[in-house]
mmCIF file of C-alpha atoms and ligand atoms in Angstrom:
data_model
loop_
_atom_site.group_PDB
_atom_site.id
_atom_site.type_symbol
_atom_site.label_atom_id
_atom_site.label_comp_id
_atom_site.label_asym_id
_atom_site.label_seq_id
_atom_site.Cartn_x
_atom_site.Cartn_y
_atom_site.Cartn_z
ATOM 1 C CA UNK A 1 -27.040 -10.389 32.271
ATOM 2 C CA UNK A 2 -24.185 -8.218 33.560
ATOM 3 C CA UNK A 3 -23.965 -4.816 31.896
ATOM 4 C CA UNK A 4 -21.297 -2.123 31.703
ATOM 5 C CA UNK A 5 -20.610 1.459 30.625
ATOM 6 C CA UNK A 6 -19.123 2.624 27.368
ATOM 7 C CA UNK A 7 -19.871 4.485 24.147
ATOM 8 C CA UNK A 8 -22.390 3.281 21.560
ATOM 9 C CA UNK A 9 -23.518 4.476 18.125
ATOM 10 C CA UNK A 10 -27.137 3.731 17.148
ATOM 11 C CA UNK A 11 -26.524 3.721 13.361
ATOM 12 C CA UNK A 12 -24.373 5.280 10.615
ATOM 13 C CA UNK A 13 -23.648 8.949 11.333
ATOM 14 C CA UNK A 14 -25.566 8.800 14.632
ATOM 15 C CA UNK A 15 -23.868 10.552 17.583
ATOM 16 C CA UNK A 16 -21.696 8.843 20.165
ATOM 17 C CA UNK A 17 -23.736 8.130 23.311
ATOM 18 C CA UNK A 18 -22.367 7.263 26.745
ATOM 19 C CA UNK A 19 -24.478 4.391 28.133
ATOM 20 C CA UNK A 20 -24.440 1.910 31.021
ATOM 21 C CA UNK A 21 -26.339 -1.001 29.478
ATOM 22 C CA UNK A 22 -23.794 -2.712 27.212
ATOM 23 C CA UNK A 23 -23.779 -6.504 27.758
ATOM 24 C CA UNK A 24 -20.538 -7.564 29.412
ATOM 25 C CA UNK A 25 -18.862 -10.212 27.214
ATOM 26 C CA UNK A 26 -17.783 -13.665 28.429
ATOM 27 C CA UNK A 27 -14.385 -15.212 27.548
ATOM 28 C CA UNK A 28 -14.091 -17.993 24.988
ATOM 29 C CA UNK A 29 -11.404 -20.644 25.626
ATOM 30 C CA UNK A 30 -8.502 -18.715 24.022
ATOM 31 C CA UNK A 31 -9.689 -15.248 25.028
ATOM 32 C CA UNK A 32 -9.038 -12.874 27.895
ATOM 33 C CA UNK A 33 -11.524 -10.424 29.402
ATOM 34 C CA UNK A 34 -9.586 -7.149 29.486
ATOM 35 C CA UNK A 35 -10.405 -3.914 31.306
ATOM 36 C CA UNK A 36 -9.796 -0.899 28.992
ATOM 37 C CA UNK A 37 -7.436 1.587 30.637
ATOM 38 C CA UNK A 38 -6.071 3.743 27.784
ATOM 39 C CA UNK A 39 -7.227 4.032 24.170
ATOM 40 C CA UNK A 40 -5.288 5.398 21.196
ATOM 41 C CA UNK A 41 -7.403 7.208 18.583
ATOM 42 C CA UNK A 42 -7.186 6.433 14.862
ATOM 43 C CA UNK A 43 -8.831 7.812 11.675
ATOM 44 C CA UNK A 44 -10.859 4.586 11.526
ATOM 45 C CA UNK A 45 -13.058 5.683 14.456
ATOM 46 C CA UNK A 46 -14.656 8.742 12.767
ATOM 47 C CA UNK A 47 -14.741 6.777 9.492
ATOM 48 C CA UNK A 48 -16.769 3.992 11.108
ATOM 49 C CA UNK A 49 -19.052 6.377 13.003
ATOM 50 C CA UNK A 50 -19.913 8.413 9.903
ATOM 51 C CA UNK A 51 -20.258 5.574 7.388
ATOM 52 C CA UNK A 52 -21.140 2.476 9.414
ATOM 53 C CA UNK A 53 -18.580 0.617 7.262
ATOM 54 C CA UNK A 54 -16.781 -2.248 9.092
ATOM 55 C CA UNK A 55 -19.493 -2.264 11.787
ATOM 56 C CA UNK A 56 -21.092 -5.689 12.180
ATOM 57 C CA UNK A 57 -23.945 -4.763 14.545
ATOM 58 C CA UNK A 58 -25.866 -1.749 15.883
ATOM 59 C CA UNK A 59 -25.956 -0.288 18.434
ATOM 60 C CA UNK A 60 -22.218 -0.475 17.856
ATOM 61 C CA UNK A 61 -19.292 -0.247 20.238
ATOM 62 C CA UNK A 62 -16.137 0.847 18.404
ATOM 63 C CA UNK A 63 -12.435 1.569 19.075
ATOM 64 C CA UNK A 64 -9.183 0.111 17.751
ATOM 65 C CA UNK A 65 -6.002 0.720 19.799
ATOM 66 C CA UNK A 66 -6.040 -0.038 23.510
ATOM 67 C CA UNK A 67 -4.018 -0.997 26.549
ATOM 68 C CA UNK A 68 -5.510 -2.613 29.613
ATOM 69 C CA UNK A 69 -5.351 -5.247 32.291
ATOM 70 C CA UNK A 70 -6.505 -8.866 32.092
ATOM 71 C CA UNK A 71 -9.397 -9.629 34.466
ATOM 72 C CA UNK A 72 -10.114 -13.247 33.449
ATOM 73 C CA UNK A 73 -8.742 -15.782 30.996
ATOM 74 C CA UNK A 74 -10.395 -18.641 29.088
ATOM 75 C CA UNK A 75 -9.680 -22.284 29.887
ATOM 76 C CA UNK A 76 -7.193 -22.785 27.008
ATOM 77 C CA UNK A 77 -5.171 -19.567 27.304
ATOM 78 C CA UNK A 78 -1.431 -20.266 27.233
ATOM 79 C CA UNK A 79 0.058 -16.797 26.962
ATOM 80 C CA UNK A 80 -2.068 -14.448 29.058
ATOM 81 C CA UNK A 81 -2.757 -14.539 32.783
ATOM 82 C CA UNK A 82 -5.043 -12.632 35.117
ATOM 83 C CA UNK A 83 -3.486 -9.345 36.252
ATOM 84 C CA UNK A 84 -1.184 -8.957 33.224
ATOM 85 C CA UNK A 85 -1.074 -5.804 31.130
ATOM 86 C CA UNK A 86 -1.789 -6.130 27.427
ATOM 87 C CA UNK A 87 -2.156 -3.880 24.395
ATOM 88 C CA UNK A 88 -2.830 -3.957 20.678
ATOM 89 C CA UNK A 89 -5.327 -3.313 17.933
ATOM 90 C CA UNK A 90 -8.632 -5.130 18.211
ATOM 91 C CA UNK A 91 -10.682 -6.607 15.345
ATOM 92 C CA UNK A 92 -12.658 -3.472 14.531
ATOM 93 C CA UNK A 93 -16.446 -3.312 14.350
ATOM 94 C CA UNK A 94 -17.186 -6.393 16.461
ATOM 95 C CA UNK A 95 -18.819 -5.241 19.702
ATOM 96 C CA UNK A 96 -17.414 -7.799 22.123
ATOM 97 C CA UNK A 97 -13.811 -7.074 20.995
ATOM 98 C CA UNK A 98 -14.127 -3.265 20.987
ATOM 99 C CA UNK A 99 -12.387 -1.162 23.654
ATOM 100 C CA UNK A 100 -14.743 1.839 24.030
ATOM 101 C CA UNK A 101 -16.444 -0.024 26.921
ATOM 102 C CA UNK A 102 -15.414 -1.122 30.431
ATOM 103 C CA UNK A 103 -14.261 -4.606 29.388
ATOM 104 C CA UNK A 104 -13.736 -6.337 26.047
ATOM 105 C CA UNK A 105 -12.504 -9.708 24.790
ATOM 106 C CA UNK A 106 -8.953 -10.169 23.499
ATOM 107 C CA UNK A 107 -7.871 -13.254 21.534
ATOM 108 C CA UNK A 108 -4.503 -14.033 23.026
ATOM 109 C CA UNK A 109 -2.774 -14.660 19.670
ATOM 110 C CA UNK A 110 -3.664 -11.158 18.414
ATOM 111 C CA UNK A 111 -2.807 -9.401 21.659
ATOM 112 C CA UNK A 112 0.564 -7.978 22.730
ATOM 113 C CA UNK A 113 1.690 -8.816 26.226
ATOM 114 C CA UNK A 114 3.212 -5.704 27.808
ATOM 115 C CA UNK A 115 6.753 -6.131 29.045
ATOM 116 C CA UNK A 116 8.936 -3.782 31.062
ATOM 117 C CA UNK A 117 10.090 -1.499 28.283
ATOM 118 C CA UNK A 118 6.885 0.322 27.338
ATOM 119 C CA UNK A 119 4.468 2.164 29.593
ATOM 120 C CA UNK A 120 0.711 1.572 29.566
ATOM 121 C CA UNK A 121 -0.053 4.983 28.045
ATOM 122 C CA UNK A 122 2.361 4.691 25.131
ATOM 123 C CA UNK A 123 1.462 1.018 24.575
ATOM 124 C CA UNK A 124 -1.857 2.042 23.029
ATOM 125 C CA UNK A 125 -0.008 3.887 20.236
ATOM 126 C CA UNK A 126 1.409 0.648 18.865
ATOM 127 C CA UNK A 127 -1.216 -1.809 17.569
ATOM 128 C CA UNK A 128 -2.893 -0.488 14.416
ATOM 129 C CA UNK A 129 0.218 1.353 13.223
ATOM 130 C CA UNK A 130 2.715 -1.463 13.593
ATOM 131 C CA UNK A 131 0.339 -4.134 12.260
ATOM 132 C CA UNK A 132 -0.671 -2.084 9.193
ATOM 133 C CA UNK A 133 2.967 -1.300 8.399
ATOM 134 C CA UNK A 134 3.964 -4.907 9.121
ATOM 135 C CA UNK A 135 1.313 -6.325 6.801
ATOM 136 C CA UNK A 136 2.444 -3.947 4.033
ATOM 137 C CA UNK A 137 6.178 -4.550 4.331
ATOM 138 C CA UNK A 138 6.442 -8.119 5.616
ATOM 139 C CA UNK A 139 3.401 -9.868 4.115
ATOM 140 C CA UNK A 140 3.176 -7.564 1.103
ATOM 141 C CA UNK A 141 6.807 -6.907 0.220
ATOM 142 C CA UNK A 142 8.751 -9.774 1.768
ATOM 143 C CA UNK A 143 10.887 -7.877 4.309
ATOM 144 C CA UNK A 144 12.518 -10.086 6.936
ATOM 145 C CA UNK A 145 12.722 -8.845 10.519
ATOM 146 C CA UNK A 146 15.945 -9.888 12.299
ATOM 147 C CA UNK A 147 15.820 -11.732 15.607
ATOM 148 C CA UNK A 148 15.432 -9.359 18.597
ATOM 149 C CA UNK A 149 18.743 -7.814 19.619
ATOM 150 C CA UNK A 150 20.465 -8.646 16.296
ATOM 151 C CA UNK A 151 21.111 -6.397 13.289
ATOM 152 C CA UNK A 152 19.891 -7.094 9.770
ATOM 153 C CA UNK A 153 22.446 -7.112 6.969
ATOM 154 C CA UNK A 154 22.569 -3.570 5.529
ATOM 155 C CA UNK A 155 21.151 -3.397 2.007
ATOM 156 C CA UNK A 156 22.122 -1.040 -0.768
ATOM 157 C CA UNK A 157 18.447 -0.385 -1.414
ATOM 158 C CA UNK A 158 15.842 2.108 -0.278
ATOM 159 C CA UNK A 159 12.291 1.554 0.921
ATOM 160 C CA UNK A 160 10.116 4.579 0.199
ATOM 161 C CA UNK A 161 7.408 5.370 2.747
ATOM 162 C CA UNK A 162 4.796 7.870 1.586
ATOM 163 C CA UNK A 163 3.509 9.531 4.754
ATOM 164 C CA UNK A 164 6.457 8.668 6.995
ATOM 165 C CA UNK A 165 5.251 11.172 9.606
ATOM 166 C CA UNK A 166 1.889 9.472 10.268
ATOM 167 C CA UNK A 167 1.159 6.720 12.776
ATOM 168 C CA UNK A 168 1.346 3.933 10.202
ATOM 169 C CA UNK A 169 4.197 5.619 8.332
ATOM 170 C CA UNK A 170 6.401 5.991 11.420
ATOM 171 C CA UNK A 171 6.164 2.252 12.060
ATOM 172 C CA UNK A 172 6.884 1.580 8.383
ATOM 173 C CA UNK A 173 10.076 3.673 8.665
ATOM 174 C CA UNK A 174 11.058 1.797 11.832
ATOM 175 C CA UNK A 175 10.407 -1.647 10.315
ATOM 176 C CA UNK A 176 12.200 -0.920 7.014
ATOM 177 C CA UNK A 177 15.244 0.398 8.897
ATOM 178 C CA UNK A 178 15.201 -2.597 11.250
ATOM 179 C CA UNK A 179 15.247 -4.867 8.189
ATOM 180 C CA UNK A 180 18.430 -3.179 6.900
ATOM 181 C CA UNK A 181 17.048 -0.794 4.258
ATOM 182 C CA UNK A 182 17.709 2.887 3.766
ATOM 183 C CA UNK A 183 14.431 4.747 4.229
ATOM 184 C CA UNK A 184 13.149 7.687 2.212
ATOM 185 C CA UNK A 185 9.964 9.197 3.652
ATOM 186 C CA UNK A 186 7.539 11.802 2.358
ATOM 187 C CA UNK A 187 6.000 14.233 4.858
ATOM 188 C CA UNK A 188 5.153 17.885 5.386
ATOM 189 C CA UNK A 189 8.374 19.871 5.902
ATOM 190 C CA UNK A 190 7.195 20.745 9.439
ATOM 191 C CA UNK A 191 7.116 17.008 10.285
ATOM 192 C CA UNK A 192 10.564 16.144 8.918
ATOM 193 C CA UNK A 193 11.923 15.514 12.426
ATOM 194 C CA UNK A 194 9.156 12.982 13.166
ATOM 195 C CA UNK A 195 9.955 10.875 10.098
ATOM 196 C CA UNK A 196 13.703 11.059 10.733
ATOM 197 C CA UNK A 197 13.259 10.065 14.383
ATOM 198 C CA UNK A 198 11.313 7.039 13.137
ATOM 199 C CA UNK A 199 14.272 5.992 11.000
ATOM 200 C CA UNK A 200 14.063 7.907 7.722
ATOM 201 C CA UNK A 201 17.518 8.590 6.272
ATOM 202 C CA UNK A 202 16.066 11.316 4.045
ATOM 203 C CA UNK A 203 12.703 12.987 3.486
ATOM 204 C CA UNK A 204 10.915 14.973 0.793
ATOM 205 C CA UNK A 205 7.950 17.363 0.814
ATOM 206 C CA UNK A 206 4.699 15.472 0.225
ATOM 207 C CA UNK A 207 2.884 18.669 -0.856
ATOM 208 C CA UNK A 208 5.370 19.652 -3.597
ATOM 209 C CA UNK A 209 4.278 19.245 -7.252
ATOM 210 C CA UNK A 210 4.516 15.606 -8.330
ATOM 211 C CA UNK A 211 7.393 16.218 -10.806
ATOM 212 C CA UNK A 212 9.389 17.858 -8.031
ATOM 213 C CA UNK A 213 8.768 14.863 -5.743
ATOM 214 C CA UNK A 214 9.810 12.449 -8.521
ATOM 215 C CA UNK A 215 12.973 14.473 -9.103
ATOM 216 C CA UNK A 216 13.887 14.279 -5.423
ATOM 217 C CA UNK A 217 13.214 10.531 -5.291
ATOM 218 C CA UNK A 218 15.581 10.050 -8.253
ATOM 219 C CA UNK A 219 18.269 12.337 -6.862
ATOM 220 C CA UNK A 220 18.236 10.807 -3.369
ATOM 221 C CA UNK A 221 17.948 7.103 -4.262
ATOM 222 C CA UNK A 222 19.642 6.991 -7.670
ATOM 223 C CA UNK A 223 16.877 4.533 -8.589
ATOM 224 C CA UNK A 224 18.072 1.994 -5.986
ATOM 225 C CA UNK A 225 14.625 1.036 -4.744
ATOM 226 C CA UNK A 226 11.919 -1.444 -5.611
ATOM 227 C CA UNK A 227 9.529 -1.064 -2.706
ATOM 228 C CA UNK A 228 7.084 1.745 -1.970
ATOM 229 C CA UNK A 229 4.474 1.751 0.796
ATOM 230 C CA UNK A 230 1.843 4.481 0.602
ATOM 231 C CA UNK A 231 0.873 4.915 4.254
ATOM 232 C CA UNK A 232 -0.645 8.328 3.432
ATOM 233 C CA UNK A 233 -3.255 6.890 0.998
ATOM 234 C CA UNK A 234 -2.592 10.052 -1.057
ATOM 235 C CA UNK A 235 0.282 8.985 -3.262
ATOM 236 C CA UNK A 236 -0.779 6.225 -5.673
ATOM 237 C CA UNK A 237 0.032 8.155 -8.820
ATOM 238 C CA UNK A 238 3.394 9.331 -7.492
ATOM 239 C CA UNK A 239 4.303 5.825 -6.298
ATOM 240 C CA UNK A 240 3.443 4.123 -9.592
ATOM 241 C CA UNK A 241 5.323 6.763 -11.607
ATOM 242 C CA UNK A 242 8.363 6.401 -9.362
ATOM 243 C CA UNK A 243 8.378 2.607 -9.689
ATOM 244 C CA UNK A 244 7.838 2.727 -13.461
ATOM 245 C CA UNK A 245 10.162 5.587 -14.366
ATOM 246 C CA UNK A 246 12.873 5.742 -11.693
ATOM 247 C CA UNK A 247 13.307 2.359 -10.020
ATOM 248 C CA UNK A 248 16.273 0.398 -11.384
ATOM 249 C CA UNK A 249 15.437 -2.759 -9.428
ATOM 250 C CA UNK A 250 13.842 -5.644 -11.294
ATOM 251 C CA UNK A 251 11.291 -6.567 -8.601
ATOM 252 C CA UNK A 252 8.842 -3.737 -7.956
ATOM 253 C CA UNK A 253 6.352 -3.683 -5.084
ATOM 254 C CA UNK A 254 3.626 -1.213 -4.243
ATOM 255 C CA UNK A 255 1.677 -1.520 -0.975
ATOM 256 C CA UNK A 256 -1.081 0.802 0.169
ATOM 257 C CA UNK A 257 -3.020 1.419 3.359
ATOM 258 C CA UNK A 258 -5.925 2.261 1.041
ATOM 259 C CA UNK A 259 -8.058 -0.843 0.571
ATOM 260 C CA UNK A 260 -11.156 0.997 -0.625
ATOM 261 C CA UNK A 261 -10.319 3.078 -3.757
ATOM 262 C CA UNK A 262 -10.041 1.829 -7.327
ATOM 263 C CA UNK A 263 -6.415 1.679 -8.462
ATOM 264 C CA UNK A 264 -4.909 1.029 -11.850
ATOM 265 C CA UNK A 265 -1.479 -0.541 -11.307
ATOM 266 C CA UNK A 266 0.570 -2.006 -14.197
ATOM 267 C CA UNK A 267 1.203 -5.787 -14.165
ATOM 268 C CA UNK A 268 4.954 -5.172 -13.791
ATOM 269 C CA UNK A 269 4.336 -4.017 -10.204
ATOM 270 C CA UNK A 270 3.239 -6.355 -7.421
ATOM 271 C CA UNK A 271 0.371 -4.727 -5.484
ATOM 272 C CA UNK A 272 -0.613 -5.343 -1.870
ATOM 273 C CA UNK A 273 -3.461 -3.574 -0.108
ATOM 274 C CA UNK A 274 -3.529 -3.787 3.662
ATOM 275 C CA UNK A 275 -6.822 -5.063 5.061
ATOM 276 C CA UNK A 276 -6.341 -4.996 8.803
ATOM 277 C CA UNK A 277 -10.132 -4.602 9.090
ATOM 278 C CA UNK A 278 -10.425 -8.314 8.205
ATOM 279 C CA UNK A 279 -8.735 -9.365 11.446
ATOM 280 C CA UNK A 280 -10.975 -11.838 13.248
ATOM 281 C CA UNK A 281 -13.767 -11.764 10.623
ATOM 282 C CA UNK A 282 -15.144 -15.281 10.272
ATOM 283 C CA UNK A 283 -17.453 -14.054 7.476
ATOM 284 C CA UNK A 284 -14.702 -13.207 4.969
ATOM 285 C CA UNK A 285 -12.511 -15.762 3.126
ATOM 286 C CA UNK A 286 -9.459 -13.458 3.123
ATOM 287 C CA UNK A 287 -9.762 -12.988 6.846
ATOM 288 C CA UNK A 288 -7.854 -16.155 7.752
ATOM 289 C CA UNK A 289 -4.717 -14.949 5.993
ATOM 290 C CA UNK A 290 -4.863 -11.517 7.651
ATOM 291 C CA UNK A 291 -5.605 -13.074 11.039
ATOM 292 C CA UNK A 292 -2.746 -15.603 10.746
ATOM 293 C CA UNK A 293 -0.356 -12.857 9.628
ATOM 294 C CA UNK A 294 -1.373 -10.639 12.536
ATOM 295 C CA UNK A 295 -0.737 -13.487 14.995
ATOM 296 C CA UNK A 296 2.724 -14.001 13.459
ATOM 297 C CA UNK A 297 3.478 -10.278 13.590
ATOM 298 C CA UNK A 298 2.390 -9.966 17.194
ATOM 299 C CA UNK A 299 4.963 -12.678 18.011
ATOM 300 C CA UNK A 300 7.712 -10.934 16.002
ATOM 301 C CA UNK A 301 6.982 -7.397 17.200
ATOM 302 C CA UNK A 302 6.508 -8.313 20.874
ATOM 303 C CA UNK A 303 10.159 -9.410 20.922
ATOM 304 C CA UNK A 304 11.319 -6.359 18.979
ATOM 305 C CA UNK A 305 9.459 -3.926 21.250
ATOM 306 C CA UNK A 306 10.947 -5.522 24.355
ATOM 307 C CA UNK A 307 14.443 -5.447 22.786
ATOM 308 C CA UNK A 308 14.058 -1.761 21.836
ATOM 309 C CA UNK A 309 14.059 -2.475 18.071
ATOM 310 C CA UNK A 310 10.620 -0.857 17.740
ATOM 311 C CA UNK A 311 9.463 2.121 19.797
ATOM 312 C CA UNK A 312 5.962 3.408 20.590
ATOM 313 C CA UNK A 313 4.947 6.739 19.060
ATOM 314 C CA UNK A 314 5.185 10.119 20.724
ATOM 315 C CA UNK A 315 1.695 10.890 21.957
ATOM 316 C CA UNK A 316 -0.463 13.470 23.651
ATOM 317 C CA UNK A 317 -2.499 12.334 26.671
ATOM 318 C CA UNK A 318 -5.893 14.067 26.825
ATOM 319 C CA UNK A 319 -6.546 15.884 30.116
ATOM 320 C CA UNK A 320 -9.048 14.117 32.386
ATOM 321 C CA UNK A 321 -10.478 10.637 32.080
ATOM 322 C CA UNK A 322 -13.591 8.894 30.801
ATOM 323 C CA UNK A 323 -15.793 8.128 27.816
ATOM 324 C CA UNK A 324 -16.710 11.780 27.180
ATOM 325 C CA UNK A 325 -12.962 12.491 26.795
ATOM 326 C CA UNK A 326 -12.833 9.848 24.050
ATOM 327 C CA UNK A 327 -15.667 11.618 22.224
ATOM 328 C CA UNK A 328 -13.837 14.966 22.606
ATOM 329 C CA UNK A 329 -10.606 13.371 21.381
ATOM 330 C CA UNK A 330 -12.260 12.038 18.219
ATOM 331 C CA UNK A 331 -13.723 15.508 17.524
ATOM 332 C CA UNK A 332 -10.224 17.006 17.862
ATOM 333 C CA UNK A 333 -8.807 14.352 15.533
ATOM 334 C CA UNK A 334 -11.465 15.151 12.938
ATOM 335 C CA UNK A 335 -10.833 18.879 13.294
ATOM 336 C CA UNK A 336 -7.131 18.316 12.549
ATOM 337 C CA UNK A 337 -6.132 19.489 16.045
ATOM 338 C CA UNK A 338 -4.210 16.322 16.986
ATOM 339 C CA UNK A 339 -0.536 16.960 16.230
ATOM 340 C CA UNK A 340 0.678 13.768 17.894
ATOM 341 C CA UNK A 341 -1.055 10.451 18.428
ATOM 342 C CA UNK A 342 -4.023 11.036 20.770
ATOM 343 C CA UNK A 343 -4.248 8.879 23.872
ATOM 344 C CA UNK A 344 -7.183 8.969 26.318
ATOM 345 C CA UNK A 345 -7.338 7.437 29.780
ATOM 346 C CA UNK A 346 -10.756 5.824 30.061
ATOM 347 C CA UNK A 347 -10.768 4.204 33.527
ATOM 348 C CA UNK A 348 -8.722 3.765 36.673
ATOM 349 C CA UNK A 349 -7.318 0.309 37.128
HETATM 350 N N1 NAP B 401 -6.241 -0.553 5.128
HETATM 351 C C1 NAP B 401 -6.050 -0.728 6.425
HETATM 352 O O1 NAP B 401 -6.184 -1.837 6.961
HETATM 353 C C2 NAP B 401 -5.641 0.439 7.261
HETATM 354 C C3 NAP B 401 -5.202 0.253 8.581
HETATM 355 C C4 NAP B 401 -4.792 1.369 9.327
HETATM 356 C C5 NAP B 401 -4.842 2.638 8.738
HETATM 357 N N2 NAP B 401 -5.322 2.761 7.462
HETATM 358 C C6 NAP B 401 -5.381 4.092 6.817
HETATM 359 O O2 NAP B 401 -4.059 4.544 6.696
HETATM 360 C C7 NAP B 401 -4.053 5.970 6.642
HETATM 361 C C8 NAP B 401 -2.976 6.493 7.583
HETATM 362 O O3 NAP B 401 -3.364 6.256 8.924
HETATM 363 P P1 NAP B 401 -2.562 6.972 10.094
HETATM 364 O O4 NAP B 401 -3.180 6.538 11.360
HETATM 365 O O5 NAP B 401 -1.100 6.801 9.887
HETATM 366 O O6 NAP B 401 -2.939 8.505 9.807
HETATM 367 P P2 NAP B 401 -2.109 9.797 10.212
HETATM 368 O O7 NAP B 401 -1.326 9.567 11.432
HETATM 369 O O8 NAP B 401 -3.107 10.908 10.170
HETATM 370 O O9 NAP B 401 -1.059 10.004 9.009
HETATM 371 C C9 NAP B 401 -1.446 10.499 7.761
HETATM 372 C C10 NAP B 401 -0.210 10.637 6.872
HETATM 373 O O10 NAP B 401 -0.634 11.052 5.575
HETATM 374 C C11 NAP B 401 0.095 12.216 5.202
HETATM 375 N N3 NAP B 401 -0.783 13.083 4.412
HETATM 376 C C12 NAP B 401 -1.943 13.648 4.848
HETATM 377 N N4 NAP B 401 -2.481 14.389 3.844
HETATM 378 C C13 NAP B 401 -1.646 14.281 2.792
HETATM 379 C C14 NAP B 401 -1.655 14.818 1.465
HETATM 380 N N5 NAP B 401 -2.623 15.627 1.035
HETATM 381 N N6 NAP B 401 -0.638 14.493 0.626
HETATM 382 C C15 NAP B 401 0.357 13.680 1.045
HETATM 383 N N7 NAP B 401 0.435 13.154 2.290
HETATM 384 C C16 NAP B 401 -0.561 13.448 3.142
HETATM 385 C C17 NAP B 401 0.523 12.869 6.493
HETATM 386 O O11 NAP B 401 1.699 13.611 6.282
HETATM 387 P P3 NAP B 401 1.971 15.086 6.924
HETATM 388 O O12 NAP B 401 1.060 15.212 8.107
HETATM 389 O O13 NAP B 401 3.418 15.072 7.269
HETATM 390 O O14 NAP B 401 1.637 16.019 5.819
HETATM 391 C C18 NAP B 401 0.789 11.659 7.370
HETATM 392 O O15 NAP B 401 2.087 11.175 7.149
HETATM 393 C C19 NAP B 401 -5.465 6.411 7.009
HETATM 394 O O16 NAP B 401 -6.153 6.753 5.824
HETATM 395 C C20 NAP B 401 -6.068 5.159 7.628
HETATM 396 O O17 NAP B 401 -7.474 5.128 7.480
HETATM 397 C C21 NAP B 401 -5.709 1.701 6.723
#
């Protein structure tokens, strides 16, 4: 059996270990074998390492956002070819799909083909953020993305993005704007520019007392909103109060990137909780819907990225290269030292 290098975790809260004995996966008919070149780091990595949640097998190989080059394709692949560059967010917690190893498997329907417009480094800032925001706003709240290169009809309605400065939140701002909505984003005052660059028309301070935040939402929107996406996972109470007390629209939607906490949401509000972790999980009945939606979104967003309608995030490339740099990068993320999206080069092509 061919083996390869990468990072494994022996069990929940066990350290990351660089090893050279990971079995090298073999392509199924609709899969590509991809060489990991750059990985983007997300909060899900330390979460999985500490808790073991979402991990299907130990020793585990983890990782979520990646860009790389196709080495082989399965017999029924229609979209991907050997030598092409690809990127995206993998189904997390399944060893053979995980990018913290030399090569991993990519289902072609869930994988973005890299065009001319984005570079390989920035491409690995796209997957988890755009898919989480897309599930929330398109599957969860019915937004319609215009065809690439065309403009959506401008709506006299706001979409509120809690955490518009984060990775998920920046894509939510971009998608809502692309769909013709005015965007109000919450963020720290120091990150106002980030949310505005992503498409927010206005912002408010996410650390202000809740009554102050509600007052600003009312003053800025005049109640002309019915959709809130909490990409920060910190703003359930604020979001529900805003929809109940301020929104003047008849249809009210609340989406959250938090799919783990208990939430008490009144029946008058439609709730959607993003479960990107179900992508590719044959063992879960809800997985098919998430997986089908992701395939649809990859098609929609591939065109938008190439047309310039959606942009990758600003990022910081870690100095050096290799698996130990990934481990250092995750430690920095956990220590709150990552100001921008962290990208690590893991191998030469
Ligand atoms: N359910 C799913 O399938 C799924 C998928 C992907 C991600 N997620 C989750 O989504 C969340 C966001 O991920 P991300 O990658 O976008 O993280 P991120 O880049 O770290 O962004 C976090 C956001 O939350 C805001 N925030 C942090 N602490 C806050 C507080 N105390 N009060 C209000 N806002 C606060 C930040 O705003 P400032 O920095 O401006 O203060 C920032 O906008 C994470 O919890 C992640 O685990 C879930």
